[in-house]
Amino acid sequence: MLERDIVSWNSMIGGLVKAGELKEAQQLFDEMPNRDVVSWNTILDGYVKAGKVDVAFELFKRTPERDVVSWSTMLSGYCQAGNMEMARMLFDKMPFKTSVPWTIIISGYAERGFAKEAMSLYCEMENIGLRRDEGAVISILAACADSGLLGLGQKVHASIEGTNFMTCVGVVNALIDMYAKCGSLNKALDIFNSMARRDLLSWNAVIHGLGIHGHGETALQLFSSMIDEGFQPDKVSFISLLCACTHMGLVDEGLEYFYTMERDYGVIPEVEHYGCLIDLLGRGGRLKEAFQLVQSMPMEPNAIIWGTLLASCRVHNAVELAEEVLDYLVKGELRDAGNFSMLSNIYATTGDWHGVANMRVEMKNAEIQKSSGASSIEVDDVVHEFTVSDNSHPESEGVYEMIHLLRLQLKHAGYILTAENFHIDGNLV
């Protein structure tokens, strides 16, 4: 090219960023004789998507001319990184805000369970009369679905009821998905049944919601209705179906659906479908079949597949198979503290304390530490999170008093602590 204008430079940098070649993109950016706001935004976006938010922020501080895209890119980066304090600081400092940064910050709070902050900002956005688009509503509802923030989801629903948003299939699908994942199945079904026009996503959302909440038979009936109405199922449809069968223990039905995927519908099973089927077989006690399926998969089984099978071994106290599975995990360098802990619990359940001790030694020698699990609950639009031996909650003293009281009541009722209720770290399941 004889003459390179700024558009040419920006196009090359954008291409390198999309290809993940950040080093080369930065080099070109540094060589540019002149830069405009697009140049800066492109390189900022590259670092943010690569998870290098701090590097992006240093560039952001040097950016001579920042527009809404510049600010929104950094805002998105900090939300994705979970640094909501920095995200809020940037949001508050923005000289001008469109619906995009509002959506990013509200979704960011919602995804991390900060219900009050998300609710407050959503109300503020409404009060200033900011025009929302379908994408904004869908993004916030999706965040509510993923984090289980039913209160905010209901607030969003109430604010769009009777508006043109309710004629948008995408928005209504997001509502169904939110209610279904939050456990409000009747509400999800009411909205689904009232739809004048449905697409495949509508069916998938309600089938998946019913399946994961133990209404497998209803989910299977809806799948049949979907087929009767002429919809062609996709890979998501079958994941929902297999989940439904798993939660209801419908092993033979699940196997039949799995084998009809490619044969009848041309949907080639992916690793997620194999994972669902292995979980289904394992929970149903058909461990040998599950193990054979893992070994015959057309793709390399990942740590999740092996971990799923190991979990089934724990349920059925299958020590020998569990040892074999863990051996595969170690050979494949798929070491995970949870898997070692699970095998230790299997040993404990069968009374093999020598095996428990060996697992402790092996974890120590390999410098493997099991991170504590966390539970959360939403009360009055506030999400409370708890971990093992956690004293950080302001009401922790009252929580532990209640746990002590429950233990006394359990003991009085004749409950006896057994090995299968005991984890390697000595905590109750």
Short mmCIF file of C-alpha atoms in Angstrom, two decimals:
data_model
loop_
_atom_site.label_atom_id
_atom_site.label_comp_id
_atom_site.label_asym_id
_atom_site.label_seq_id
_atom_site.Cartn_x
_atom_site.Cartn_y
_atom_site.Cartn_z
CA MET A 1 0.00 0.00 0.00
CA LEU A 2 1.56 3.31 -1.16
CA GLU A 3 -0.29 5.50 1.31
CA ARG A 4 -1.63 4.32 4.63
CA ASP A 5 -4.39 6.40 6.11
CA ILE A 6 -5.67 6.13 9.67
CA VAL A 7 -8.49 3.80 8.58
CA SER A 8 -5.91 1.34 7.20
CA TRP A 9 -3.96 1.38 10.48
CA ASN A 10 -7.12 0.91 12.54
CA SER A 11 -8.28 -1.97 10.34
CA MET A 12 -4.95 -3.78 10.76
CA ILE A 13 -4.93 -3.28 14.53
CA GLY A 14 -8.56 -4.43 14.74
CA GLY A 15 -7.73 -7.58 12.77
CA LEU A 16 -4.76 -8.41 15.02
CA VAL A 17 -6.87 -7.82 18.14
CA LYS A 18 -9.59 -10.18 16.88
CA ALA A 19 -6.92 -12.80 16.16
CA GLY A 20 -5.60 -12.46 19.70
CA GLU A 21 -2.26 -11.06 18.53
CA LEU A 22 -2.08 -8.30 21.12
CA LYS A 23 1.69 -7.93 21.03
CA GLU A 24 1.67 -7.26 17.28
CA ALA A 25 -1.39 -5.00 17.64
CA GLN A 26 0.38 -2.94 20.31
CA GLN A 27 3.48 -2.70 18.12
CA LEU A 28 1.45 -1.33 15.21
CA PHE A 29 -0.40 1.01 17.55
CA ASP A 30 2.94 2.39 18.81
CA GLU A 31 4.14 2.90 15.23
CA MET A 32 1.07 4.89 14.14
CA PRO A 33 1.97 8.43 13.04
CA ASN A 34 -1.48 9.64 14.10
CA ARG A 35 -4.19 8.09 16.23
CA ASP A 36 -7.89 8.82 16.60
CA VAL A 37 -10.41 7.69 19.19
CA VAL A 38 -11.08 4.49 17.18
CA SER A 39 -7.39 3.55 17.45
CA TRP A 40 -7.41 3.92 21.22
CA ASN A 41 -10.76 2.13 21.64
CA THR A 42 -9.60 -0.80 19.49
CA ILE A 43 -6.45 -1.45 21.53
CA LEU A 44 -8.36 -0.92 24.80
CA ASP A 45 -10.94 -3.50 23.72
CA GLY A 46 -8.17 -5.97 22.90
CA TYR A 47 -6.62 -5.79 26.36
CA VAL A 48 -10.01 -5.92 28.11
CA LYS A 49 -11.10 -9.03 26.19
CA ALA A 50 -7.75 -10.64 26.99
CA GLY A 51 -8.44 -10.05 30.69
CA LYS A 52 -5.62 -7.52 31.02
CA VAL A 53 -7.76 -4.79 32.55
CA ASP A 54 -4.94 -3.10 34.44
CA VAL A 55 -2.90 -2.71 31.22
CA ALA A 56 -6.02 -1.35 29.52
CA PHE A 57 -6.53 1.15 32.33
CA GLU A 58 -2.98 2.52 31.92
CA LEU A 59 -3.76 3.07 28.23
CA PHE A 60 -7.14 4.55 29.14
CA LYS A 61 -5.43 7.15 31.34
CA ARG A 62 -3.25 8.15 28.38
CA THR A 63 -6.19 8.36 25.95
CA PRO A 64 -6.40 12.01 24.82
CA GLU A 65 -10.02 11.85 23.69
CA ARG A 66 -12.44 9.50 25.44
CA ASP A 67 -15.93 8.81 24.17
CA VAL A 68 -18.75 6.64 25.54
CA VAL A 69 -17.16 3.59 23.90
CA SER A 70 -13.86 4.19 25.74
CA TRP A 71 -15.56 4.47 29.11
CA SER A 72 -17.93 1.56 28.43
CA THR A 73 -15.05 -0.71 27.40
CA MET A 74 -13.23 -0.11 30.69
CA LEU A 75 -16.47 -0.40 32.64
CA SER A 76 -17.16 -3.77 31.02
CA GLY A 77 -13.63 -4.94 31.74
CA TYR A 78 -13.83 -4.23 35.46
CA CYS A 79 -17.32 -5.77 35.70
CA GLN A 80 -16.04 -8.94 34.03
CA ALA A 81 -13.09 -9.00 36.42
CA GLY A 82 -15.47 -8.68 39.38
CA ASN A 83 -13.97 -5.37 40.51
CA MET A 84 -17.25 -3.58 41.03
CA GLU A 85 -15.68 -0.86 43.18
CA MET A 86 -13.49 0.27 40.26
CA ALA A 87 -16.38 -0.19 37.82
CA ARG A 88 -18.63 2.05 39.91
CA MET A 89 -15.92 4.70 40.23
CA LEU A 90 -15.59 4.84 36.44
CA PHE A 91 -19.35 4.85 35.95
CA ASP A 92 -19.81 7.76 38.35
CA LYS A 93 -17.04 9.73 36.63
CA MET A 94 -18.45 9.32 33.13
CA PRO A 95 -19.24 12.75 31.68
CA PHE A 96 -22.06 11.38 29.53
CA LYS A 97 -23.95 8.08 29.74
CA THR A 98 -26.09 6.25 27.19
CA SER A 99 -28.10 3.12 27.93
CA VAL A 100 -24.99 1.01 27.21
CA PRO A 101 -22.95 1.86 30.36
CA TRP A 102 -26.12 1.75 32.47
CA THR A 103 -26.80 -1.77 31.19
CA ILE A 104 -23.19 -2.85 31.79
CA ILE A 105 -23.07 -1.66 35.41
CA ILE A 106 -26.54 -2.99 36.32
CA SER A 107 -25.77 -6.37 34.74
CA GLY A 108 -22.39 -6.40 36.45
CA TYR A 109 -23.94 -5.90 39.87
CA ALA A 110 -26.68 -8.44 39.14
CA GLU A 111 -24.26 -11.12 37.95
CA ARG A 112 -22.40 -10.88 41.25
CA GLY A 113 -25.47 -10.88 43.43
CA PHE A 114 -25.45 -7.21 44.46
CA ALA A 115 -29.22 -6.96 44.29
CA LYS A 116 -29.67 -3.63 46.09
CA GLU A 117 -27.09 -1.84 43.97
CA ALA A 118 -28.52 -3.27 40.76
CA MET A 119 -32.09 -2.47 41.79
CA SER A 120 -31.18 1.07 42.83
CA LEU A 121 -29.43 1.80 39.53
CA TYR A 122 -32.27 0.30 37.51
CA CYS A 123 -34.77 2.55 39.30
CA GLU A 124 -32.49 5.55 38.76
CA MET A 125 -32.23 4.73 35.05
CA GLU A 126 -36.02 4.63 34.86
CA ASN A 127 -36.45 7.88 36.78
CA ILE A 128 -34.19 9.89 34.49
CA GLY A 129 -36.23 8.64 31.54
CA LEU A 130 -33.35 6.96 29.74
CA ARG A 131 -34.56 5.09 26.70
CA ARG A 132 -33.87 1.37 27.01
CA ASP A 133 -33.53 -0.92 24.04
CA GLU A 134 -34.30 -4.62 23.77
CA GLY A 135 -30.64 -5.54 24.19
CA ALA A 136 -30.43 -3.70 27.52
CA VAL A 137 -33.51 -5.43 28.93
CA ILE A 138 -32.34 -8.85 27.74
CA SER A 139 -28.84 -8.35 29.21
CA ILE A 140 -30.18 -7.39 32.65
CA LEU A 141 -32.68 -10.27 32.68
CA ALA A 142 -29.91 -12.69 31.66
CA ALA A 143 -27.78 -11.46 34.57
CA CYS A 144 -30.73 -11.98 36.93
CA ALA A 145 -31.20 -15.51 35.58
CA ASP A 146 -27.55 -16.43 36.05
CA SER A 147 -27.34 -15.10 39.60
CA GLY A 148 -30.85 -16.00 40.75
CA LEU A 149 -31.90 -12.40 41.47
CA LEU A 150 -35.65 -12.92 41.21
CA GLY A 151 -36.47 -9.58 42.85
CA LEU A 152 -34.67 -7.51 40.23
CA GLY A 153 -36.05 -9.70 37.45
CA GLN A 154 -39.58 -9.05 38.71
CA LYS A 155 -38.81 -5.32 38.87
CA VAL A 156 -37.68 -5.34 35.23
CA HIS A 157 -40.77 -7.35 34.24
CA ALA A 158 -43.09 -4.89 35.98
CA SER A 159 -41.42 -1.95 34.25
CA ILE A 160 -41.92 -3.40 30.74
CA GLU A 161 -45.38 -4.95 31.24
CA GLY A 162 -47.85 -3.50 28.73
CA THR A 163 -45.10 -1.96 26.58
CA ASN A 164 -43.84 -2.89 23.14
CA PHE A 165 -41.07 -4.87 24.80
CA MET A 166 -43.60 -7.63 25.48
CA THR A 167 -44.11 -8.07 21.75
CA CYS A 168 -40.40 -8.84 21.29
CA VAL A 169 -39.80 -12.60 21.32
CA GLY A 170 -36.23 -12.13 22.55
CA VAL A 171 -37.34 -10.13 25.61
CA VAL A 172 -40.13 -12.58 26.44
CA ASN A 173 -37.69 -15.49 26.08
CA ALA A 174 -35.36 -13.75 28.53
CA LEU A 175 -38.27 -13.39 30.98
CA ILE A 176 -39.12 -17.09 30.68
CA ASP A 177 -35.47 -18.04 31.18
CA MET A 178 -35.16 -15.75 34.22
CA TYR A 179 -38.29 -17.06 35.94
CA ALA A 180 -37.45 -20.68 35.11
CA LYS A 181 -33.87 -20.49 36.41
CA CYS A 182 -35.03 -18.66 39.55
CA GLY A 183 -37.51 -21.47 40.24
CA SER A 184 -40.74 -19.56 39.47
CA LEU A 185 -41.91 -22.24 37.08
CA ASN A 186 -45.61 -21.35 37.12
CA LYS A 187 -44.77 -17.79 36.10
CA ALA A 188 -42.45 -19.04 33.37
CA LEU A 189 -45.17 -21.36 32.05
CA ASP A 190 -47.81 -18.61 32.21
CA ILE A 191 -45.66 -16.31 30.06
CA PHE A 192 -44.77 -19.15 27.70
CA ASN A 193 -48.42 -20.17 27.25
CA SER A 194 -49.48 -16.56 26.62
CA MET A 195 -46.98 -16.03 23.78
CA ALA A 196 -48.61 -15.32 20.44
CA ARG A 197 -45.42 -16.37 18.64
CA ARG A 198 -42.71 -18.68 19.91
CA ASP A 199 -39.32 -19.62 18.56
CA LEU A 200 -36.96 -22.48 19.44
CA LEU A 201 -35.38 -20.45 22.25
CA SER A 202 -38.79 -20.12 23.92
CA TRP A 203 -39.21 -23.89 23.99
CA ASN A 204 -35.61 -24.53 25.10
CA ALA A 205 -35.88 -22.07 28.00
CA VAL A 206 -39.04 -23.54 29.48
CA ILE A 207 -37.96 -27.17 28.90
CA HIS A 208 -34.60 -26.52 30.56
CA GLY A 209 -36.21 -24.75 33.53
CA LEU A 210 -38.66 -27.60 34.10
CA GLY A 211 -35.89 -30.16 33.76
CA ILE A 212 -33.44 -28.70 36.26
CA HIS A 213 -36.18 -28.23 38.86
CA GLY A 214 -37.32 -31.86 38.79
CA HIS A 215 -40.32 -31.63 36.45
CA GLY A 216 -38.79 -33.99 33.91
CA GLU A 217 -41.97 -35.61 32.69
CA THR A 218 -43.56 -32.22 31.93
CA ALA A 219 -40.36 -31.21 30.15
CA LEU A 220 -40.50 -34.34 27.98
CA GLN A 221 -44.16 -33.70 27.17
CA LEU A 222 -43.31 -30.15 26.09
CA PHE A 223 -40.52 -31.49 23.90
CA SER A 224 -43.04 -33.74 22.13
CA SER A 225 -45.36 -30.76 21.67
CA MET A 226 -42.47 -28.76 20.23
CA ILE A 227 -41.78 -31.47 17.67
CA ASP A 228 -45.48 -31.71 16.83
CA GLU A 229 -45.53 -27.96 16.11
CA GLY A 230 -42.77 -28.40 13.56
CA PHE A 231 -39.74 -27.09 15.47
CA GLN A 232 -36.38 -28.72 14.77
CA PRO A 233 -34.49 -29.29 18.05
CA ASP A 234 -30.89 -28.10 18.33
CA LYS A 235 -28.00 -29.04 20.63
CA VAL A 236 -29.40 -26.87 23.45
CA SER A 237 -32.75 -28.71 23.24
CA PHE A 238 -31.03 -32.03 23.84
CA ILE A 239 -28.92 -30.73 26.73
CA SER A 240 -32.19 -29.60 28.35
CA LEU A 241 -33.78 -32.97 27.66
CA LEU A 242 -30.87 -34.96 29.06
CA CYS A 243 -30.80 -32.74 32.17
CA ALA A 244 -34.51 -33.39 32.64
CA CYS A 245 -33.96 -37.14 32.39
CA THR A 246 -31.04 -36.94 34.84
CA HIS A 247 -33.02 -35.11 37.50
CA MET A 248 -35.88 -37.60 37.19
CA GLY A 249 -33.72 -40.72 36.93
CA LEU A 250 -35.14 -41.55 33.49
CA VAL A 251 -32.08 -43.46 32.28
CA ASP A 252 -33.60 -45.44 29.41
CA GLU A 253 -35.49 -42.40 28.11
CA GLY A 254 -32.31 -40.32 28.24
CA LEU A 255 -30.36 -42.95 26.31
CA GLU A 256 -33.07 -43.04 23.66
CA TYR A 257 -33.01 -39.24 23.26
CA PHE A 258 -29.22 -39.27 23.04
CA TYR A 259 -29.20 -41.81 20.22
CA THR A 260 -31.99 -40.04 18.30
CA MET A 261 -30.00 -36.78 18.19
CA GLU A 262 -27.91 -37.56 15.16
CA ARG A 263 -30.06 -40.35 13.75
CA ASP A 264 -33.36 -38.44 13.57
CA TYR A 265 -32.39 -34.77 13.82
CA GLY A 266 -28.85 -34.51 12.48
CA VAL A 267 -27.53 -33.00 15.74
CA ILE A 268 -24.03 -34.31 16.39
CA PRO A 269 -23.43 -34.90 20.13
CA GLU A 270 -20.83 -32.62 21.70
CA VAL A 271 -18.87 -33.00 24.93
CA GLU A 272 -21.71 -31.38 26.92
CA HIS A 273 -24.16 -34.06 25.73
CA TYR A 274 -21.74 -36.83 26.66
CA GLY A 275 -21.31 -35.20 30.07
CA CYS A 276 -25.08 -35.20 30.62
CA LEU A 277 -25.39 -38.84 29.56
CA ILE A 278 -22.47 -39.94 31.77
CA ASP A 279 -24.09 -38.12 34.70
CA LEU A 280 -27.42 -39.82 33.90
CA LEU A 281 -25.87 -43.30 33.76
CA GLY A 282 -23.75 -42.67 36.84
CA ARG A 283 -26.62 -41.45 38.99
CA GLY A 284 -28.63 -44.45 37.83
CA GLY A 285 -25.94 -46.79 39.10
CA ARG A 286 -24.87 -47.94 35.64
CA LEU A 287 -21.23 -47.08 36.28
CA LYS A 288 -19.67 -49.60 33.92
CA GLU A 289 -21.71 -48.24 31.02
CA ALA A 290 -20.74 -44.71 32.00
CA PHE A 291 -17.05 -45.66 32.13
CA GLN A 292 -17.24 -47.40 28.75
CA LEU A 293 -18.93 -44.32 27.28
CA VAL A 294 -16.11 -42.10 28.56
CA GLN A 295 -13.54 -44.39 26.94
CA SER A 296 -15.40 -44.53 23.62
CA MET A 297 -16.14 -40.81 23.27
CA PRO A 298 -15.09 -39.36 19.89
CA MET A 299 -13.41 -36.47 21.68
CA GLU A 300 -10.91 -36.37 24.55
CA PRO A 301 -12.78 -36.45 27.88
CA ASN A 302 -12.07 -33.33 29.93
CA ALA A 303 -11.77 -32.88 33.69
CA ILE A 304 -15.51 -32.22 34.01
CA ILE A 305 -16.35 -35.56 32.38
CA TRP A 306 -13.99 -37.49 34.67
CA GLY A 307 -15.15 -35.49 37.69
CA THR A 308 -18.78 -36.32 36.89
CA LEU A 309 -17.97 -40.02 36.77
CA LEU A 310 -15.98 -39.77 40.02
CA ALA A 311 -18.97 -38.10 41.71
CA SER A 312 -21.14 -41.04 40.67
CA CYS A 313 -18.56 -43.42 42.13
CA ARG A 314 -18.90 -41.58 45.42
CA VAL A 315 -22.69 -41.90 45.42
CA HIS A 316 -22.44 -45.66 44.87
CA ASN A 317 -19.22 -46.22 46.90
CA ALA A 318 -17.46 -47.70 43.86
CA VAL A 319 -13.91 -47.60 45.25
CA GLU A 320 -12.06 -49.54 42.55
CA LEU A 321 -13.59 -47.60 39.67
CA ALA A 322 -12.99 -44.32 41.53
CA GLU A 323 -9.30 -45.19 41.86
CA GLU A 324 -9.14 -45.93 38.15
CA VAL A 325 -10.87 -42.66 37.27
CA LEU A 326 -8.52 -40.65 39.49
CA ASP A 327 -5.58 -42.41 37.83
CA TYR A 328 -6.82 -41.13 34.44
CA LEU A 329 -7.13 -37.63 35.88
CA VAL A 330 -3.57 -37.68 37.26
CA LYS A 331 -2.14 -39.09 34.01
CA GLY A 332 -3.90 -36.38 32.05
CA GLU A 333 -2.58 -33.75 34.47
CA LEU A 334 -6.18 -32.84 35.28
CA ARG A 335 -5.47 -32.51 38.99
CA ASP A 336 -8.26 -30.95 41.00
CA ALA A 337 -8.51 -30.81 44.78
CA GLY A 338 -12.20 -31.64 44.63
CA ASN A 339 -11.52 -34.95 42.89
CA PHE A 340 -8.91 -36.02 45.44
CA SER A 341 -11.28 -34.99 48.22
CA MET A 342 -14.08 -36.99 46.61
CA LEU A 343 -12.00 -40.18 46.49
CA SER A 344 -11.01 -39.61 50.11
CA ASN A 345 -14.69 -39.40 51.02
CA ILE A 346 -15.35 -42.67 49.18
CA TYR A 347 -12.61 -44.31 51.27
CA ALA A 348 -14.15 -42.84 54.44
CA THR A 349 -17.61 -44.12 53.57
CA THR A 350 -16.28 -47.67 53.18
CA GLY A 351 -14.21 -47.38 56.37
CA ASP A 352 -10.86 -47.37 54.59
CA TRP A 353 -9.09 -44.85 56.81
CA HIS A 354 -5.71 -45.91 55.43
CA GLY A 355 -6.94 -44.75 52.01
CA VAL A 356 -8.10 -41.45 53.53
CA ALA A 357 -4.65 -40.90 55.05
CA ASN A 358 -2.95 -41.69 51.74
CA MET A 359 -5.11 -39.14 49.94
CA ARG A 360 -4.22 -36.48 52.52
CA VAL A 361 -0.51 -37.23 52.05
CA GLU A 362 -0.80 -37.21 48.25
CA MET A 363 -2.65 -33.88 48.28
CA LYS A 364 -0.02 -32.42 50.59
CA ASN A 365 2.90 -33.70 48.52
CA ALA A 366 1.33 -32.36 45.30
CA GLU A 367 0.57 -29.05 47.06
CA ILE A 368 -3.11 -29.41 46.18
CA GLN A 369 -5.52 -27.41 48.31
CA LYS A 370 -9.28 -27.67 48.18
CA SER A 371 -10.99 -24.29 47.98
CA SER A 372 -14.04 -23.90 50.18
CA GLY A 373 -17.43 -24.09 48.52
CA ALA A 374 -19.91 -21.27 48.99
CA SER A 375 -23.68 -21.10 49.42
CA SER A 376 -25.82 -18.04 48.88
CA ILE A 377 -29.37 -16.98 49.61
CA GLU A 378 -31.35 -13.87 48.64
CA VAL A 379 -33.30 -12.23 51.48
CA ASP A 380 -35.04 -8.87 51.02
CA ASP A 381 -33.10 -8.14 47.82
CA VAL A 382 -29.76 -8.83 49.51
CA VAL A 383 -27.65 -11.87 48.59
CA HIS A 384 -25.84 -13.41 51.56
CA GLU A 385 -22.91 -15.74 50.85
CA PHE A 386 -21.47 -18.27 53.29
CA THR A 387 -18.38 -20.49 53.18
CA VAL A 388 -17.03 -23.14 55.54
CA SER A 389 -15.96 -21.68 58.94
CA ASP A 390 -16.90 -18.21 57.69
CA ASN A 391 -17.07 -15.45 60.30
CA SER A 392 -17.21 -12.48 57.92
CA HIS A 393 -21.01 -12.13 57.88
CA PRO A 394 -22.33 -9.51 60.34
CA GLU A 395 -24.90 -12.04 61.60
CA SER A 396 -22.41 -14.94 61.81
CA GLU A 397 -22.82 -15.32 65.59
CA GLY A 398 -26.57 -15.84 65.21
CA VAL A 399 -26.04 -18.18 62.25
CA TYR A 400 -23.70 -20.43 64.24
CA GLU A 401 -26.07 -20.41 67.22
CA MET A 402 -28.83 -21.63 64.91
CA ILE A 403 -26.54 -24.34 63.44
CA HIS A 404 -25.71 -25.50 66.99
CA LEU A 405 -29.41 -25.62 67.85
CA LEU A 406 -30.16 -27.63 64.69
CA ARG A 407 -27.41 -30.12 65.57
CA LEU A 408 -28.93 -30.63 69.01
CA GLN A 409 -32.37 -31.15 67.47
CA LEU A 410 -30.95 -33.64 64.95
CA LYS A 411 -29.22 -35.54 67.73
CA HIS A 412 -32.42 -35.56 69.78
CA ALA A 413 -34.30 -36.90 66.75
CA GLY A 414 -31.90 -39.83 66.54
CA TYR A 415 -29.68 -38.66 63.67
CA ILE A 416 -26.22 -40.22 63.76
CA LEU A 417 -23.26 -38.69 61.89
CA THR A 418 -21.80 -41.24 59.48
CA ALA A 419 -18.73 -41.19 57.24
CA GLU A 420 -20.78 -40.49 54.13
CA ASN A 421 -21.85 -37.15 55.68
CA PHE A 422 -18.25 -36.24 56.42
CA HIS A 423 -15.79 -34.51 54.09
CA ILE A 424 -12.02 -34.76 54.05
CA ASP A 425 -11.78 -31.39 55.79
CA GLY A 426 -14.12 -32.58 58.52
CA ASN A 427 -17.12 -30.49 57.51
CA LEU A 428 -20.70 -31.63 57.26
CA VAL A 429 -22.10 -32.00 53.76
#
